[in-house]
Short mmCIF file of C-alpha atoms in Angstrom, two decimals:
data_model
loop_
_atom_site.label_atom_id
_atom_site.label_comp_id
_atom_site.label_asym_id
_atom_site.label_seq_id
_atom_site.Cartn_x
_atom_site.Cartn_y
_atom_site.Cartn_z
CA UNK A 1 -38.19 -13.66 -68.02
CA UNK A 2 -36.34 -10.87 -66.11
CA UNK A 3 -36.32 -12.35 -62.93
CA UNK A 4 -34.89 -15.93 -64.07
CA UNK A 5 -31.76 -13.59 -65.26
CA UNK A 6 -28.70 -14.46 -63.53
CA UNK A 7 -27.25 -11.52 -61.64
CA UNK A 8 -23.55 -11.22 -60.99
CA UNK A 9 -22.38 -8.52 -58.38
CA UNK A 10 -18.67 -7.29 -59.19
CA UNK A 11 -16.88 -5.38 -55.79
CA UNK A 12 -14.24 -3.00 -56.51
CA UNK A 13 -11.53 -2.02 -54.56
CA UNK A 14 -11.36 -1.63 -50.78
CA UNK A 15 -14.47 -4.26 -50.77
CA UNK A 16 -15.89 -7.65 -50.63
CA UNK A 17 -19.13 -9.17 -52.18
CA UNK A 18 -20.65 -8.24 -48.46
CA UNK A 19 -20.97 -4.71 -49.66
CA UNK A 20 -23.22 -5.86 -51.87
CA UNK A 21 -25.90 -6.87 -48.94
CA UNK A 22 -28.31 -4.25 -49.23
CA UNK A 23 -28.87 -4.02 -53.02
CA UNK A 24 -29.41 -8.04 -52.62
CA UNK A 25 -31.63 -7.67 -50.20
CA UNK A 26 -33.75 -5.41 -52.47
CA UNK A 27 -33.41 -8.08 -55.48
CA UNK A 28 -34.98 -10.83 -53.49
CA UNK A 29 -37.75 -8.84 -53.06
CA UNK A 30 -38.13 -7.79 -56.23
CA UNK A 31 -38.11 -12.35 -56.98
CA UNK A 32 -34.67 -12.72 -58.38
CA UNK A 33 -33.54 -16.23 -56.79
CA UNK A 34 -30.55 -16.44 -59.15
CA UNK A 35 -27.71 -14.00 -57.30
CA UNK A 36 -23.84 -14.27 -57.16
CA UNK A 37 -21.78 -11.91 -55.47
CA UNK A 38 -18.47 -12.77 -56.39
CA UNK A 39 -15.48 -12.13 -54.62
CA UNK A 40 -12.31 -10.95 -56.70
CA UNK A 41 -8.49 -11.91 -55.37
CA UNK A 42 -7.44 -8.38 -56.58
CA UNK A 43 -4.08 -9.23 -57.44
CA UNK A 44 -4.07 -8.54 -61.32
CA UNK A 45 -6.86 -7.17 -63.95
CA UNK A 46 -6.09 -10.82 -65.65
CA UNK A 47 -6.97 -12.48 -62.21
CA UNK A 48 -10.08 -11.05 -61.38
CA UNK A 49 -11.23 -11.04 -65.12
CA UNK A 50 -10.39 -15.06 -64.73
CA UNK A 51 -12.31 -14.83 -61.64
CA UNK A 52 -15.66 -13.39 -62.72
CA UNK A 53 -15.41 -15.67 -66.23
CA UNK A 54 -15.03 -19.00 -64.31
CA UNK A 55 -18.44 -17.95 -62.49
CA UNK A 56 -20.45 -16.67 -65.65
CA UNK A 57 -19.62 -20.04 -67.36
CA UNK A 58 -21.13 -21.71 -64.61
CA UNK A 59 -24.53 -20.55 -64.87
CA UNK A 60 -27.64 -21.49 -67.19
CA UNK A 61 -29.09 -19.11 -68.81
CA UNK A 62 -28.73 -15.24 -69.54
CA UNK A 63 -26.05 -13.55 -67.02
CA UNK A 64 -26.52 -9.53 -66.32
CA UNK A 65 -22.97 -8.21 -64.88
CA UNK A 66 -22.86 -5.40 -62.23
CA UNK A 67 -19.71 -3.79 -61.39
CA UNK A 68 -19.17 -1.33 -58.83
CA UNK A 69 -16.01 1.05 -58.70
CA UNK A 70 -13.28 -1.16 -60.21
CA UNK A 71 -15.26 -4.07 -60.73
CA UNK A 72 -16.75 -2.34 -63.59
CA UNK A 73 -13.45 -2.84 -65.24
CA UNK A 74 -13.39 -6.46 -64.34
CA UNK A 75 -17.04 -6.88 -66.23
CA UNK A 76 -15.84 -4.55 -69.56
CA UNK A 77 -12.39 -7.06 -69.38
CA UNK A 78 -14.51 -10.47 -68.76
CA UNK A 79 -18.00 -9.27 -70.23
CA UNK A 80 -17.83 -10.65 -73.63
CA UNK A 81 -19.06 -14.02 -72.86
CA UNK A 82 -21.95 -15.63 -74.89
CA UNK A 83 -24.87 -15.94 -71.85
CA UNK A 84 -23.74 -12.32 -71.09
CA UNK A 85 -26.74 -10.02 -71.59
CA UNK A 86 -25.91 -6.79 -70.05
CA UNK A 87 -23.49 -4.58 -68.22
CA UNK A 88 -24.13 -2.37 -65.35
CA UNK A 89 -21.99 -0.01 -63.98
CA UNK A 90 -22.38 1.68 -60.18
CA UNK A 91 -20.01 4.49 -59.97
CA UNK A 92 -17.50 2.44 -62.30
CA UNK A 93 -14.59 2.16 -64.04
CA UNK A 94 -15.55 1.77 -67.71
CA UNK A 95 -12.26 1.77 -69.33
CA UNK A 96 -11.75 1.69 -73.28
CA UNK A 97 -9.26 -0.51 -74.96
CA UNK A 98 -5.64 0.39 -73.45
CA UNK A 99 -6.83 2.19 -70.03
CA UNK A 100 -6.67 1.41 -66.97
CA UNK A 101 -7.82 2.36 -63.94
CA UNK A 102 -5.03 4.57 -62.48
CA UNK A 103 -4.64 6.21 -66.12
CA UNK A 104 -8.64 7.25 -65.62
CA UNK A 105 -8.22 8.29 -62.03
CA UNK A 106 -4.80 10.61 -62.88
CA UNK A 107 -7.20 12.56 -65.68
CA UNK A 108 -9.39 14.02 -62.62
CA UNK A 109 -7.71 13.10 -59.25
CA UNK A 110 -10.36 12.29 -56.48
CA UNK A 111 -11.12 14.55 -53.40
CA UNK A 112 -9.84 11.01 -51.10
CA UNK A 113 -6.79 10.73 -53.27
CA UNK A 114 -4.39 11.49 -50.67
CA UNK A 115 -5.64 9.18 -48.03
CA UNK A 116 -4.74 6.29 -49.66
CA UNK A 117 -1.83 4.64 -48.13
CA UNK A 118 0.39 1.69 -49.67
CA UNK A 119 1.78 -0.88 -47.64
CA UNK A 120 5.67 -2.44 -47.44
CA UNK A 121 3.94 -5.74 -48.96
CA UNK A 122 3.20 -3.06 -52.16
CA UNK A 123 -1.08 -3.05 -51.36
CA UNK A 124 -2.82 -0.53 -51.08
CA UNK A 125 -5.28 0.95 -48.66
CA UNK A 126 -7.26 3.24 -47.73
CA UNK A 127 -6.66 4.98 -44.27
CA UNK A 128 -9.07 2.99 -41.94
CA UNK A 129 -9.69 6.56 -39.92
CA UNK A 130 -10.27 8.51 -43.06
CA UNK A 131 -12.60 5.61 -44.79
CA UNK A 132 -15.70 7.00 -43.76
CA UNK A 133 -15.27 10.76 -45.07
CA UNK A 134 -13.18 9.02 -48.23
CA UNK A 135 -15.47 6.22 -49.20
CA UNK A 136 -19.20 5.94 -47.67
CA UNK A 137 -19.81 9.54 -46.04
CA UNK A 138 -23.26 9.32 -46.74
CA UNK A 139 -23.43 5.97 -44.19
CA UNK A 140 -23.17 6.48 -40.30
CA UNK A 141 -19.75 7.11 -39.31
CA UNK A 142 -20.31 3.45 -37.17
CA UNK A 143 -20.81 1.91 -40.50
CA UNK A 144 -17.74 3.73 -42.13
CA UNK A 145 -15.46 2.58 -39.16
CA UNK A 146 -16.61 -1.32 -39.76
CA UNK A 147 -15.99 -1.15 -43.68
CA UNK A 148 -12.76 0.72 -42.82
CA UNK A 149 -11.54 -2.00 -40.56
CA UNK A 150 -12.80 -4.90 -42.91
CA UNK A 151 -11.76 -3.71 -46.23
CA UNK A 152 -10.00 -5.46 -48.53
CA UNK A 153 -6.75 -3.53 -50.63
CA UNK A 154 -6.15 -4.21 -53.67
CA UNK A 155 -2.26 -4.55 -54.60
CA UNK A 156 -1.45 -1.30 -56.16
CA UNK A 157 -0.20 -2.80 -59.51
CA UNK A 158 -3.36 -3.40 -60.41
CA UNK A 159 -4.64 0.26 -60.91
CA UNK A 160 -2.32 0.06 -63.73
CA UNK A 161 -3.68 -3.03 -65.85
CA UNK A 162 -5.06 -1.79 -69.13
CA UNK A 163 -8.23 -2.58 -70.60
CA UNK A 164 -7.59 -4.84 -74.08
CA UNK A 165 -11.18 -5.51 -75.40
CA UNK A 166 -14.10 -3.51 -73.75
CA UNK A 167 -17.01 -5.49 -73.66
CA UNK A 168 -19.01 -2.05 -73.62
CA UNK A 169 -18.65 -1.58 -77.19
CA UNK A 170 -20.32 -5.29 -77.30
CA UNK A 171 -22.99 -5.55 -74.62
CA UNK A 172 -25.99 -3.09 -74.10
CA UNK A 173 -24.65 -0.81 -70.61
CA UNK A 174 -26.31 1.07 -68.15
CA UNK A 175 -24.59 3.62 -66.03
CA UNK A 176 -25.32 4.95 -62.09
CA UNK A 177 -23.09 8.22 -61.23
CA UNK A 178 -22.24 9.39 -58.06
CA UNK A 179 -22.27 13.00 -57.44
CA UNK A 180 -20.85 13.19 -54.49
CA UNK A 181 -18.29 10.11 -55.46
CA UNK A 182 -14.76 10.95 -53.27
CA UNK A 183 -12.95 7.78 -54.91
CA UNK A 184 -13.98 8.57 -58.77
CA UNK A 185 -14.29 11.64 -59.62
CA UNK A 186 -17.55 12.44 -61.06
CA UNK A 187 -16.44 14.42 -63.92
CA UNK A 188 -14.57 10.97 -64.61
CA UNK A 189 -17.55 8.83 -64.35
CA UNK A 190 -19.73 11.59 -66.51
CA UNK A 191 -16.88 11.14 -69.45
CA UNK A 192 -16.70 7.07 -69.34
CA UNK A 193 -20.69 7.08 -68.97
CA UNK A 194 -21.05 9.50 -72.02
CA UNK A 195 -19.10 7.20 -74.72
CA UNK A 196 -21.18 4.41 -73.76
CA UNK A 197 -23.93 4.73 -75.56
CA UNK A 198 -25.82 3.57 -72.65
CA UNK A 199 -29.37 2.53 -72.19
CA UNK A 200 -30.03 4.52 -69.37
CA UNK A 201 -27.79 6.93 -67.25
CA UNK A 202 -28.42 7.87 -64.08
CA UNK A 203 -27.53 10.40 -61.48
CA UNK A 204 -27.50 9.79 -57.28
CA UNK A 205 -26.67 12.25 -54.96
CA UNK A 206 -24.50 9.48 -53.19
CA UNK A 207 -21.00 8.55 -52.15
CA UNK A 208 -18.94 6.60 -53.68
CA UNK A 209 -20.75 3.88 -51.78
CA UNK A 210 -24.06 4.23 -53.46
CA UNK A 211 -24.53 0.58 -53.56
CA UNK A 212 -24.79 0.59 -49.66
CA UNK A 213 -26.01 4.14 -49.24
CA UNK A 214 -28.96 4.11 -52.33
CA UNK A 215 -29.62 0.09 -52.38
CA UNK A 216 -32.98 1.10 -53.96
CA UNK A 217 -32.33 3.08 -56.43
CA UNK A 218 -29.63 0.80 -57.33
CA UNK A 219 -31.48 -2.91 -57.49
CA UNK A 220 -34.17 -0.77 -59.47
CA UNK A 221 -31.44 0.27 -62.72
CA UNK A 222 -30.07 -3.76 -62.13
CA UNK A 223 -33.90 -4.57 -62.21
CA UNK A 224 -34.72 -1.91 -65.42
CA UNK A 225 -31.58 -3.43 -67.16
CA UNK A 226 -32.09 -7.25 -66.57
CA UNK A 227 -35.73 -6.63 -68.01
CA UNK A 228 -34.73 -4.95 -70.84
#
């Protein structure tokens, strides 16, 4: 039954649904033929929430969400949907009623804090030189340069929209820290994934990237939790 689960992919910020390609990859091979990486405006918390709930209600059948980075605050805002199973978060946001993501990230400031850079149109990016030591140092610097060039900012307003009804305290979770995370700090992601009560926690040695950087290890906890 696991593998007729739908499986929704959830970027986060400075991303697109591409980052997504290797832990897909991994899925298909694993016979999952019912993937959606969607791709988030990331103009408001209430936007992207919108976003991701106008795609759940479209499929058939059970729905497993996966959020990386702030897209697992999208999936705790939008996750409480009927055909929702299951929540996975890769080196995530998991914010409780009344957080946000900025209010998390201000409790233990990340190492790549200060290479973020806001623009006069009020987004917000990372430094396309510093990307690769910020966001992915565990890829090739080539592949930090591309995903530094085609990232996508987020408008900086949105760090600050709060959480109103975590669908955490609803859905069963599973958790994937970072260790080496330069974006979220892992002594953030150790205190979200802690008040789970998750399933399963797990540790990588991986950047913030892990989803590109540890595609196995990651499709196997998406795998472990859409069979569970």
């Amino acid at each position: 039954m696991s593998k007729t689960t739908s499986v929704i992919l959830v970027h986060g910020f400075w991303g697109g649904a591409a980052h997504w390609n290797g832990v897909i990859a991994e899925l298909l091979r694993k016979g999952y033929t019912s993937l959606h990486a969607v791709e988030l405006p990331l103009t408001s918390l209430a936007d992207d929430a919108e976003r991701l709930r106008k795609m759940v209600v479209q499929q058939q059948g059970p729905v497993l969400l996966v959020g990386h980075s702030y897209g697992g605050a999208v999936i705790t805002q939008a996750g409480d949907l009927p055909n929702v199973t299951g929540l996975v978060y890769i080196a995530a946001f998991a914010p409780d009623a009344g957080e946000s993501p900025g209010g998390i990230t201000q409790q233990h400031p990340p190492v790549a804090a200060a290479n973020l850079a806001p623009d006069s149109d009020g987004y917000l990016w990372v430094v396309p030189e510093k990307f690769h030591e910020s966001f992915c140092q565990d890829l090739s610097a080539e592949e930090g340069r591309v995903m530094g060039v085609t990232q996508k900012a987020p408008l900086a307003s949105t760090f600050g929209d709060a959480i109103t009804a975590p669908a955490w305290k609803k859905k069963p979770s599973w958790y994937q820290i970072s260790s080496e995370d330069r974006m979220i700090a892992p002594a953030n992601q150790e205190r979200m994934s802690a008040r789970l009560g998750a399933k399963k926690v797990i540790t990588l040695a991986a950047s913030h990237a892990s989803l590109a950087s540890k595609p196995v290890e990651v499709a196997a906890l998406i795998d472990e939790a859409a069979s569970s």
